[in-house]
Amino acid sequence: MPLFNFGSLAGSSFGFFKQLHGSVAAAPAAPADDGTIMGQGPFGLKYYLAGALSGGICCSLTHGALTPVDVVKTRIQLEPSKYNQGFIGGFRQVIAAEGAGALLTGLGPTAQGYFIQGWFKFGGVEFFKIKITKAIGDKSAWDNRNTIYLAASAMAEFIADIFLCPFEAVRIRLVSQPDYASSMPACATKMAAEMGVMNAFYSGFVPILFKQVPYTMAKFAVQGKAAEAIYSSLNSDAKSMSKGSNIVVSLASGVVAGVVAAIISHPADTLLSKINKGGAGGSGSMMSRLINIASETGIVNLCTSGLGPRCIMIGTLTAGQFGVFDIVMNAVGAKKFHFHDPATAH
């Protein structure tokens, strides 16, 4: 039996969507199933695989490239009393204490983990938003496109986090305890032996959901709205503009989306960093450890420690992801699905 039944998930998403918007029931029947939606497509397995591959590449490249920023951000979150000289000062402190090579700590699990996460996240968002649009019709989809973005990204990210969580646990352990193990496989093996598989790799699953799901929902919804605003200001749309111009729009809207998403998800990101540090929060259940950590850290510090570096990191990272995603999609010959007003020609 497959681990995930995407058709069933898509059906469940439609049920949720229908409850949220009663008008959907009155939507006109979908046109004949030729694979096209809103005048675009056809969309089949080849398209979804192209989206998954593009998502894996864009997430792996951007997260991997920003590993030094993530190292400093994580250190500030874990030891704010020590790393208290700001973002640039944090770089200097890490280099002075451990050498420049320390800034690449965790590169392996970061690049690998986020390739897998990007595969399911971006591929999943394309899959779910197209399936929901197809189920409810063009007009209802256009009227409720923001909700479709939110629902599709939440479902896709939940699936992606199941695969990402073990890699994040290893990355954070390597960053927080550089002398714990010499490599990603050695770290994973040692953690599993000491703590058991579930405690070692999934203690941070709840905070990673609280971090990643709102982050991804905000990222895709805000990017969609920002891109629409940019196209509107230019009196144009994605179909009318060149591939290069669309990539520029993706980059610009990605910066806005990244900063908003970083602020929303930052408290959970701080909890995730702390719970994967050895001994953090005591020895009780995962929830009791999270409560202890939140109480010890304080709400203000949860929301602000490392926020500046994270806004820089996520703003840059998100812009890069949407830009690279479009570039790879173009390279493999897939044209990205965009919402269009069915009342206008497209």
mmCIF file of C-alpha atoms in Angstrom:
data_model
loop_
_atom_site.group_PDB
_atom_site.id
_atom_site.type_symbol
_atom_site.label_atom_id
_atom_site.label_comp_id
_atom_site.label_asym_id
_atom_site.label_seq_id
_atom_site.Cartn_x
_atom_site.Cartn_y
_atom_site.Cartn_z
ATOM 1 C CA MET A 1 0.000 0.000 0.000
ATOM 2 C CA PRO A 2 1.478 3.427 -0.894
ATOM 3 C CA LEU A 3 2.428 5.725 1.946
ATOM 4 C CA PHE A 4 0.291 8.569 0.605
ATOM 5 C CA ASN A 5 -2.816 8.410 -1.565
ATOM 6 C CA PHE A 6 -2.738 11.767 -3.322
ATOM 7 C CA GLY A 7 -6.114 11.220 -4.941
ATOM 8 C CA SER A 8 -7.677 10.673 -1.527
ATOM 9 C CA LEU A 9 -5.952 13.753 -0.154
ATOM 10 C CA ALA A 10 -7.188 15.817 -3.075
ATOM 11 C CA GLY A 11 -10.710 14.532 -2.428
ATOM 12 C CA SER A 12 -10.422 15.429 1.248
ATOM 13 C CA SER A 13 -9.176 18.887 0.359
ATOM 14 C CA PHE A 14 -12.191 19.455 -1.868
ATOM 15 C CA GLY A 15 -14.508 18.500 1.001
ATOM 16 C CA PHE A 16 -12.783 21.023 3.271
ATOM 17 C CA PHE A 17 -12.889 23.649 0.567
ATOM 18 C CA LYS A 18 -16.594 23.033 -0.097
ATOM 19 C CA GLN A 19 -17.478 23.552 3.553
ATOM 20 C CA LEU A 20 -15.477 26.764 3.631
ATOM 21 C CA HIS A 21 -17.172 28.177 0.545
ATOM 22 C CA GLY A 22 -20.819 27.218 0.187
ATOM 23 C CA SER A 23 -20.975 28.785 -3.246
ATOM 24 C CA VAL A 24 -18.814 26.040 -4.652
ATOM 25 C CA ALA A 25 -21.785 23.693 -4.846
ATOM 26 C CA ALA A 26 -23.376 25.998 -7.409
ATOM 27 C CA ALA A 27 -20.243 26.115 -9.582
ATOM 28 C CA PRO A 28 -20.703 25.050 -13.199
ATOM 29 C CA ALA A 29 -19.620 21.566 -14.126
ATOM 30 C CA ALA A 30 -15.994 21.197 -15.171
ATOM 31 C CA PRO A 31 -15.395 21.013 -18.927
ATOM 32 C CA ALA A 32 -14.531 17.781 -20.677
ATOM 33 C CA ASP A 33 -11.456 16.189 -19.161
ATOM 34 C CA ASP A 34 -8.790 17.044 -21.732
ATOM 35 C CA GLY A 35 -6.225 17.923 -19.064
ATOM 36 C CA THR A 36 -6.501 21.683 -19.630
ATOM 37 C CA ILE A 37 -7.558 24.198 -16.974
ATOM 38 C CA MET A 38 -8.151 27.940 -17.432
ATOM 39 C CA GLY A 39 -6.927 27.581 -20.990
ATOM 40 C CA GLN A 40 -3.625 26.077 -19.822
ATOM 41 C CA GLY A 41 -2.156 22.608 -19.881
ATOM 42 C CA PRO A 42 -2.733 19.763 -20.302
ATOM 43 C CA PHE A 43 -1.566 18.858 -16.814
ATOM 44 C CA GLY A 44 -0.609 15.248 -16.203
ATOM 45 C CA LEU A 45 2.085 13.148 -14.580
ATOM 46 C CA LYS A 46 4.847 14.761 -16.641
ATOM 47 C CA TYR A 47 3.876 18.226 -15.406
ATOM 48 C CA TYR A 48 3.692 17.174 -11.748
ATOM 49 C CA LEU A 49 7.076 15.443 -11.960
ATOM 50 C CA ALA A 50 8.537 18.592 -13.549
ATOM 51 C CA GLY A 51 7.117 20.652 -10.671
ATOM 52 C CA ALA A 52 8.491 18.235 -8.074
ATOM 53 C CA LEU A 53 11.949 18.187 -9.658
ATOM 54 C CA SER A 54 12.012 21.973 -9.990
ATOM 55 C CA GLY A 55 10.936 22.296 -6.353
ATOM 56 C CA GLY A 56 13.604 19.900 -5.150
ATOM 57 C CA ILE A 57 16.337 21.721 -7.053
ATOM 58 C CA CYS A 58 15.252 25.217 -6.031
ATOM 59 C CA CYS A 59 14.942 24.345 -2.314
ATOM 60 C CA SER A 60 18.199 22.387 -2.194
ATOM 61 C CA LEU A 61 20.192 25.114 -3.962
ATOM 62 C CA THR A 62 18.810 28.028 -1.965
ATOM 63 C CA HIS A 63 18.916 26.408 1.485
ATOM 64 C CA GLY A 64 22.356 24.976 0.776
ATOM 65 C CA ALA A 65 23.718 28.333 -0.387
ATOM 66 C CA LEU A 66 22.391 30.022 2.754
ATOM 67 C CA THR A 67 23.836 27.466 5.178
ATOM 68 C CA PRO A 68 26.278 30.047 6.693
ATOM 69 C CA VAL A 69 23.366 32.391 7.445
ATOM 70 C CA ASP A 70 21.408 29.517 8.987
ATOM 71 C CA VAL A 71 24.373 28.529 11.162
ATOM 72 C CA VAL A 72 24.634 32.041 12.598
ATOM 73 C CA LYS A 73 20.856 32.341 12.997
ATOM 74 C CA THR A 74 20.687 29.018 14.844
ATOM 75 C CA ARG A 75 23.568 29.973 17.153
ATOM 76 C CA ILE A 76 21.839 33.247 18.039
ATOM 77 C CA GLN A 77 18.630 31.350 18.831
ATOM 78 C CA LEU A 78 20.361 28.703 20.940
ATOM 79 C CA GLU A 79 22.811 30.935 22.826
ATOM 80 C CA PRO A 80 21.557 34.543 22.701
ATOM 81 C CA SER A 81 23.670 35.555 25.704
ATOM 82 C CA LYS A 82 26.833 34.471 23.905
ATOM 83 C CA TYR A 83 25.985 35.459 20.345
ATOM 84 C CA ASN A 84 24.780 38.954 21.191
ATOM 85 C CA GLN A 85 26.747 41.058 18.717
ATOM 86 C CA GLY A 86 24.168 41.125 15.940
ATOM 87 C CA PHE A 87 24.064 39.339 12.621
ATOM 88 C CA ILE A 88 27.467 40.409 11.265
ATOM 89 C CA GLY A 89 29.018 40.067 14.699
ATOM 90 C CA GLY A 90 27.680 36.513 14.862
ATOM 91 C CA PHE A 91 29.622 35.624 11.718
ATOM 92 C CA ARG A 92 32.780 37.046 13.264
ATOM 93 C CA GLN A 93 32.242 35.141 16.515
ATOM 94 C CA VAL A 94 31.732 31.784 14.770
ATOM 95 C CA ILE A 95 34.790 32.278 12.537
ATOM 96 C CA ALA A 96 36.968 33.446 15.431
ATOM 97 C CA ALA A 97 36.018 30.499 17.629
ATOM 98 C CA GLU A 98 35.836 27.652 15.110
ATOM 99 C CA GLY A 99 37.195 28.834 11.776
ATOM 100 C CA ALA A 100 35.407 29.714 8.539
ATOM 101 C CA GLY A 101 34.613 26.054 7.859
ATOM 102 C CA ALA A 102 32.152 26.079 10.754
ATOM 103 C CA LEU A 103 29.819 28.220 8.652
ATOM 104 C CA LEU A 104 29.166 25.188 6.431
ATOM 105 C CA THR A 105 28.199 22.927 9.339
ATOM 106 C CA GLY A 106 25.095 20.954 8.400
ATOM 107 C CA LEU A 107 25.407 21.572 4.645
ATOM 108 C CA GLY A 108 24.873 17.880 3.835
ATOM 109 C CA PRO A 109 21.576 17.346 5.673
ATOM 110 C CA THR A 110 20.417 20.809 4.605
ATOM 111 C CA ALA A 111 20.911 20.195 0.878
ATOM 112 C CA GLN A 112 19.538 16.652 0.974
ATOM 113 C CA GLY A 113 16.655 17.322 3.333
ATOM 114 C CA TYR A 114 15.427 20.370 1.465
ATOM 115 C CA PHE A 115 15.655 18.629 -1.910
ATOM 116 C CA ILE A 116 13.191 16.058 -0.604
ATOM 117 C CA GLN A 117 11.083 18.721 1.081
ATOM 118 C CA GLY A 118 11.036 20.892 -2.045
ATOM 119 C CA TRP A 119 10.058 17.891 -4.172
ATOM 120 C CA PHE A 120 6.913 17.296 -2.108
ATOM 121 C CA LYS A 121 6.194 20.950 -1.309
ATOM 122 C CA PHE A 122 6.368 22.562 -4.745
ATOM 123 C CA GLY A 123 5.211 19.427 -6.544
ATOM 124 C CA GLY A 124 2.389 19.033 -4.035
ATOM 125 C CA VAL A 125 1.239 22.644 -4.314
ATOM 126 C CA GLU A 126 1.030 22.342 -8.108
ATOM 127 C CA PHE A 127 -0.832 19.033 -7.786
ATOM 128 C CA PHE A 128 -3.369 20.159 -5.203
ATOM 129 C CA LYS A 129 -4.112 23.613 -6.629
ATOM 130 C CA ILE A 130 -4.720 22.153 -10.110
ATOM 131 C CA LYS A 131 -6.863 19.277 -8.781
ATOM 132 C CA ILE A 132 -8.979 21.633 -6.642
ATOM 133 C CA THR A 133 -9.372 24.059 -9.559
ATOM 134 C CA LYS A 134 -10.409 21.222 -11.814
ATOM 135 C CA ALA A 135 -12.936 19.947 -9.253
ATOM 136 C CA ILE A 136 -14.739 23.254 -8.632
ATOM 137 C CA GLY A 137 -14.478 24.963 -12.014
ATOM 138 C CA ASP A 138 -12.623 28.000 -13.327
ATOM 139 C CA LYS A 139 -14.935 30.696 -11.943
ATOM 140 C CA SER A 140 -15.059 29.361 -8.377
ATOM 141 C CA ALA A 141 -11.318 28.720 -8.474
ATOM 142 C CA TRP A 142 -10.600 32.290 -9.561
ATOM 143 C CA ASP A 143 -12.911 33.737 -6.894
ATOM 144 C CA ASN A 144 -11.325 31.563 -4.190
ATOM 145 C CA ARG A 145 -7.719 31.375 -5.434
ATOM 146 C CA ASN A 146 -6.269 32.618 -2.151
ATOM 147 C CA THR A 147 -7.999 29.834 -0.240
ATOM 148 C CA ILE A 148 -6.778 27.332 -2.817
ATOM 149 C CA TYR A 149 -3.214 28.569 -2.282
ATOM 150 C CA LEU A 150 -3.634 28.167 1.483
ATOM 151 C CA ALA A 151 -5.219 24.703 1.340
ATOM 152 C CA ALA A 152 -2.830 23.334 -1.302
ATOM 153 C CA SER A 153 0.285 24.624 0.451
ATOM 154 C CA ALA A 154 -0.834 23.344 3.879
ATOM 155 C CA MET A 155 -1.419 19.805 2.595
ATOM 156 C CA ALA A 156 1.768 19.736 0.532
ATOM 157 C CA GLU A 157 3.889 21.026 3.422
ATOM 158 C CA PHE A 158 2.478 18.519 5.901
ATOM 159 C CA ILE A 159 3.583 15.681 3.623
ATOM 160 C CA ALA A 160 6.964 17.322 2.973
ATOM 161 C CA ASP A 161 7.664 17.773 6.703
ATOM 162 C CA ILE A 162 7.406 14.042 7.357
ATOM 163 C CA PHE A 163 10.488 13.625 5.187
ATOM 164 C CA LEU A 164 12.252 16.845 6.237
ATOM 165 C CA CYS A 165 12.093 16.399 10.021
ATOM 166 C CA PRO A 166 14.910 13.799 10.408
ATOM 167 C CA PHE A 167 17.298 15.897 8.296
ATOM 168 C CA GLU A 168 16.523 19.021 10.340
ATOM 169 C CA ALA A 169 17.136 17.128 13.585
ATOM 170 C CA VAL A 170 20.578 16.038 12.356
ATOM 171 C CA ARG A 171 21.421 19.512 11.013
ATOM 172 C CA ILE A 172 20.525 21.264 14.258
ATOM 173 C CA ARG A 173 22.463 18.733 16.339
ATOM 174 C CA LEU A 174 25.571 19.259 14.178
ATOM 175 C CA VAL A 175 25.243 23.052 14.421
ATOM 176 C CA SER A 176 24.541 23.125 18.161
ATOM 177 C CA GLN A 177 27.206 20.512 19.035
ATOM 178 C CA PRO A 178 29.962 20.645 16.394
ATOM 179 C CA ASP A 179 31.970 17.954 18.190
ATOM 180 C CA TYR A 180 29.017 15.526 18.430
ATOM 181 C CA ALA A 181 29.832 13.663 15.202
ATOM 182 C CA SER A 182 32.082 14.025 12.175
ATOM 183 C CA SER A 183 29.458 13.601 9.447
ATOM 184 C CA MET A 184 25.740 13.426 8.748
ATOM 185 C CA PRO A 185 25.553 9.585 8.698
ATOM 186 C CA ALA A 186 27.635 9.357 11.879
ATOM 187 C CA CYS A 187 25.426 11.932 13.591
ATOM 188 C CA ALA A 188 22.220 10.161 12.557
ATOM 189 C CA THR A 189 23.537 6.784 13.715
ATOM 190 C CA LYS A 190 24.671 8.135 17.080
ATOM 191 C CA MET A 191 21.402 9.979 17.704
ATOM 192 C CA ALA A 192 19.339 6.881 16.883
ATOM 193 C CA ALA A 193 21.485 4.710 19.166
ATOM 194 C CA GLU A 194 21.260 7.139 22.091
ATOM 195 C CA MET A 195 17.641 8.258 21.820
ATOM 196 C CA GLY A 196 15.766 5.811 19.609
ATOM 197 C CA VAL A 197 14.535 6.616 16.121
ATOM 198 C CA MET A 198 11.370 8.549 17.011
ATOM 199 C CA ASN A 199 12.911 10.643 19.797
ATOM 200 C CA ALA A 200 16.021 11.315 17.758
ATOM 201 C CA PHE A 201 14.402 12.342 14.504
ATOM 202 C CA TYR A 202 10.816 13.355 15.284
ATOM 203 C CA SER A 203 10.997 15.226 18.604
ATOM 204 C CA GLY A 204 10.791 18.389 16.544
ATOM 205 C CA PHE A 205 7.887 17.274 14.345
ATOM 206 C CA VAL A 206 5.246 19.401 16.087
ATOM 207 C CA PRO A 207 7.323 22.603 16.044
ATOM 208 C CA ILE A 208 8.401 21.936 12.472
ATOM 209 C CA LEU A 209 4.725 21.724 11.503
ATOM 210 C CA PHE A 210 3.970 24.948 13.383
ATOM 211 C CA LYS A 211 6.952 26.529 11.649
ATOM 212 C CA GLN A 212 6.713 25.154 8.121
ATOM 213 C CA VAL A 213 2.960 24.936 7.502
ATOM 214 C CA PRO A 214 2.133 28.608 8.325
ATOM 215 C CA TYR A 215 5.380 29.635 6.605
ATOM 216 C CA THR A 216 4.495 27.787 3.419
ATOM 217 C CA MET A 217 0.865 28.947 3.465
ATOM 218 C CA ALA A 218 2.007 32.551 3.812
ATOM 219 C CA LYS A 219 4.763 32.084 1.241
ATOM 220 C CA PHE A 220 2.539 30.847 -1.563
ATOM 221 C CA ALA A 221 -0.502 33.014 -0.761
ATOM 222 C CA VAL A 222 1.477 36.242 -0.335
ATOM 223 C CA GLN A 223 3.651 35.494 -3.378
ATOM 224 C CA GLY A 224 0.524 34.951 -5.458
ATOM 225 C CA LYS A 225 -1.016 38.248 -4.314
ATOM 226 C CA ALA A 226 2.243 40.150 -4.707
ATOM 227 C CA ALA A 227 2.760 38.784 -8.215
ATOM 228 C CA GLU A 228 -0.803 39.774 -9.156
ATOM 229 C CA ALA A 229 -0.176 43.295 -7.839
ATOM 230 C CA ILE A 230 3.039 43.572 -9.859
ATOM 231 C CA TYR A 231 1.382 42.325 -13.061
ATOM 232 C CA SER A 232 -1.534 44.713 -12.470
ATOM 233 C CA SER A 233 0.804 47.674 -12.003
ATOM 234 C CA LEU A 234 2.398 46.769 -15.333
ATOM 235 C CA ASN A 235 -1.006 46.317 -17.025
ATOM 236 C CA SER A 236 0.055 42.819 -18.027
ATOM 237 C CA ASP A 237 -0.162 39.177 -16.953
ATOM 238 C CA ALA A 238 2.013 36.061 -16.812
ATOM 239 C CA LYS A 239 0.832 34.820 -20.213
ATOM 240 C CA SER A 240 1.632 38.101 -21.971
ATOM 241 C CA MET A 241 5.086 38.667 -20.498
ATOM 242 C CA SER A 242 8.314 36.959 -21.530
ATOM 243 C CA LYS A 243 9.869 34.111 -19.559
ATOM 244 C CA GLY A 244 12.596 36.435 -18.294
ATOM 245 C CA SER A 245 10.099 39.063 -17.152
ATOM 246 C CA ASN A 246 8.047 36.436 -15.334
ATOM 247 C CA ILE A 247 11.183 35.303 -13.492
ATOM 248 C CA VAL A 248 11.821 38.907 -12.383
ATOM 249 C CA VAL A 249 8.238 39.106 -11.082
ATOM 250 C CA SER A 250 8.757 35.813 -9.227
ATOM 251 C CA LEU A 251 11.930 37.161 -7.602
ATOM 252 C CA ALA A 252 10.344 40.453 -6.525
ATOM 253 C CA SER A 253 7.156 38.855 -5.173
ATOM 254 C CA GLY A 254 9.254 36.163 -3.495
ATOM 255 C CA VAL A 255 11.121 38.736 -1.383
ATOM 256 C CA VAL A 256 7.835 40.131 -0.039
ATOM 257 C CA ALA A 257 6.456 36.653 0.604
ATOM 258 C CA GLY A 258 9.646 35.511 2.322
ATOM 259 C CA VAL A 259 9.774 38.354 4.828
ATOM 260 C CA VAL A 260 6.094 37.950 5.764
ATOM 261 C CA ALA A 261 6.466 34.179 6.078
ATOM 262 C CA ALA A 262 9.624 34.529 8.194
ATOM 263 C CA ILE A 263 7.906 36.775 10.739
ATOM 264 C CA ILE A 264 4.866 34.498 11.009
ATOM 265 C CA SER A 265 6.856 31.297 11.475
ATOM 266 C CA HIS A 266 9.746 32.593 13.586
ATOM 267 C CA PRO A 267 8.550 31.562 17.087
ATOM 268 C CA ALA A 268 8.168 27.944 15.956
ATOM 269 C CA ASP A 269 11.565 28.098 14.245
ATOM 270 C CA THR A 270 13.144 29.127 17.552
ATOM 271 C CA LEU A 271 11.409 26.248 19.363
ATOM 272 C CA LEU A 272 12.591 23.823 16.685
ATOM 273 C CA SER A 273 16.181 24.961 17.068
ATOM 274 C CA LYS A 274 16.061 24.627 20.838
ATOM 275 C CA ILE A 275 14.283 21.268 21.133
ATOM 276 C CA ASN A 276 16.874 19.567 18.916
ATOM 277 C CA LYS A 277 19.685 20.714 21.210
ATOM 278 C CA GLY A 278 20.733 17.956 23.582
ATOM 279 C CA GLY A 279 18.976 18.132 26.984
ATOM 280 C CA ALA A 280 16.766 21.103 26.085
ATOM 281 C CA GLY A 281 13.449 21.280 27.957
ATOM 282 C CA GLY A 282 14.177 18.413 30.328
ATOM 283 C CA SER A 283 13.478 14.721 29.843
ATOM 284 C CA GLY A 284 9.678 14.523 29.715
ATOM 285 C CA SER A 285 7.344 14.191 26.757
ATOM 286 C CA MET A 286 7.777 16.285 23.645
ATOM 287 C CA MET A 287 4.938 18.637 24.607
ATOM 288 C CA SER A 288 6.233 19.125 28.142
ATOM 289 C CA ARG A 289 9.694 19.871 26.745
ATOM 290 C CA LEU A 290 8.218 22.431 24.324
ATOM 291 C CA ILE A 291 6.282 24.106 27.153
ATOM 292 C CA ASN A 292 9.420 24.216 29.328
ATOM 293 C CA ILE A 293 11.477 25.705 26.514
ATOM 294 C CA ALA A 294 8.824 28.339 25.737
ATOM 295 C CA SER A 295 8.567 29.254 29.416
ATOM 296 C CA GLU A 296 12.337 29.481 29.845
ATOM 297 C CA THR A 297 12.835 31.490 26.659
ATOM 298 C CA GLY A 298 9.907 33.909 27.012
ATOM 299 C CA ILE A 299 7.465 35.058 24.332
ATOM 300 C CA VAL A 300 9.477 38.119 23.332
ATOM 301 C CA ASN A 301 12.664 36.144 22.813
ATOM 302 C CA LEU A 302 10.785 33.407 20.936
ATOM 303 C CA CYS A 303 9.511 36.014 18.512
ATOM 304 C CA THR A 304 12.644 38.140 18.158
ATOM 305 C CA SER A 305 15.846 36.134 18.779
ATOM 306 C CA GLY A 306 17.488 35.726 15.392
ATOM 307 C CA LEU A 307 14.549 37.371 13.570
ATOM 308 C CA GLY A 308 16.709 39.866 11.663
ATOM 309 C CA PRO A 309 19.020 37.213 10.183
ATOM 310 C CA ARG A 310 16.011 34.999 9.453
ATOM 311 C CA CYS A 311 14.193 37.767 7.531
ATOM 312 C CA ILE A 312 17.336 38.306 5.455
ATOM 313 C CA MET A 313 17.727 34.574 4.970
ATOM 314 C CA ILE A 314 14.098 33.753 4.171
ATOM 315 C CA GLY A 315 13.517 36.826 2.007
ATOM 316 C CA THR A 316 16.548 35.940 -0.108
ATOM 317 C CA LEU A 317 15.792 32.227 -0.013
ATOM 318 C CA THR A 318 12.137 32.579 -1.037
ATOM 319 C CA ALA A 319 12.926 34.928 -3.904
ATOM 320 C CA GLY A 320 15.595 32.494 -5.068
ATOM 321 C CA GLN A 321 13.225 29.537 -4.799
ATOM 322 C CA PHE A 322 10.516 31.050 -6.966
ATOM 323 C CA GLY A 323 13.098 32.301 -9.459
ATOM 324 C CA VAL A 324 14.955 28.983 -9.722
ATOM 325 C CA PHE A 325 11.639 27.099 -9.838
ATOM 326 C CA ASP A 326 10.567 29.071 -12.905
ATOM 327 C CA ILE A 327 13.976 28.668 -14.544
ATOM 328 C CA VAL A 328 14.000 24.884 -14.096
ATOM 329 C CA MET A 329 10.365 24.566 -15.203
ATOM 330 C CA ASN A 330 11.243 26.465 -18.402
ATOM 331 C CA ALA A 331 14.357 24.311 -18.879
ATOM 332 C CA VAL A 332 12.352 21.067 -18.754
ATOM 333 C CA GLY A 333 9.684 22.462 -21.074
ATOM 334 C CA ALA A 334 6.873 22.813 -18.523
ATOM 335 C CA LYS A 335 4.759 25.955 -18.425
ATOM 336 C CA LYS A 336 3.724 26.876 -14.883
ATOM 337 C CA PHE A 337 0.018 27.021 -14.071
ATOM 338 C CA HIS A 338 -1.260 30.506 -13.204
ATOM 339 C CA PHE A 339 -4.718 31.550 -12.048
ATOM 340 C CA HIS A 340 -6.560 33.616 -14.664
ATOM 341 C CA ASP A 341 -9.863 35.455 -14.527
ATOM 342 C CA PRO A 342 -12.122 33.361 -16.794
ATOM 343 C CA ALA A 343 -14.097 36.506 -17.648
ATOM 344 C CA THR A 344 -11.101 37.855 -19.567
ATOM 345 C CA ALA A 345 -9.271 36.374 -22.536
ATOM 346 C CA HIS A 346 -6.187 34.325 -21.671
#
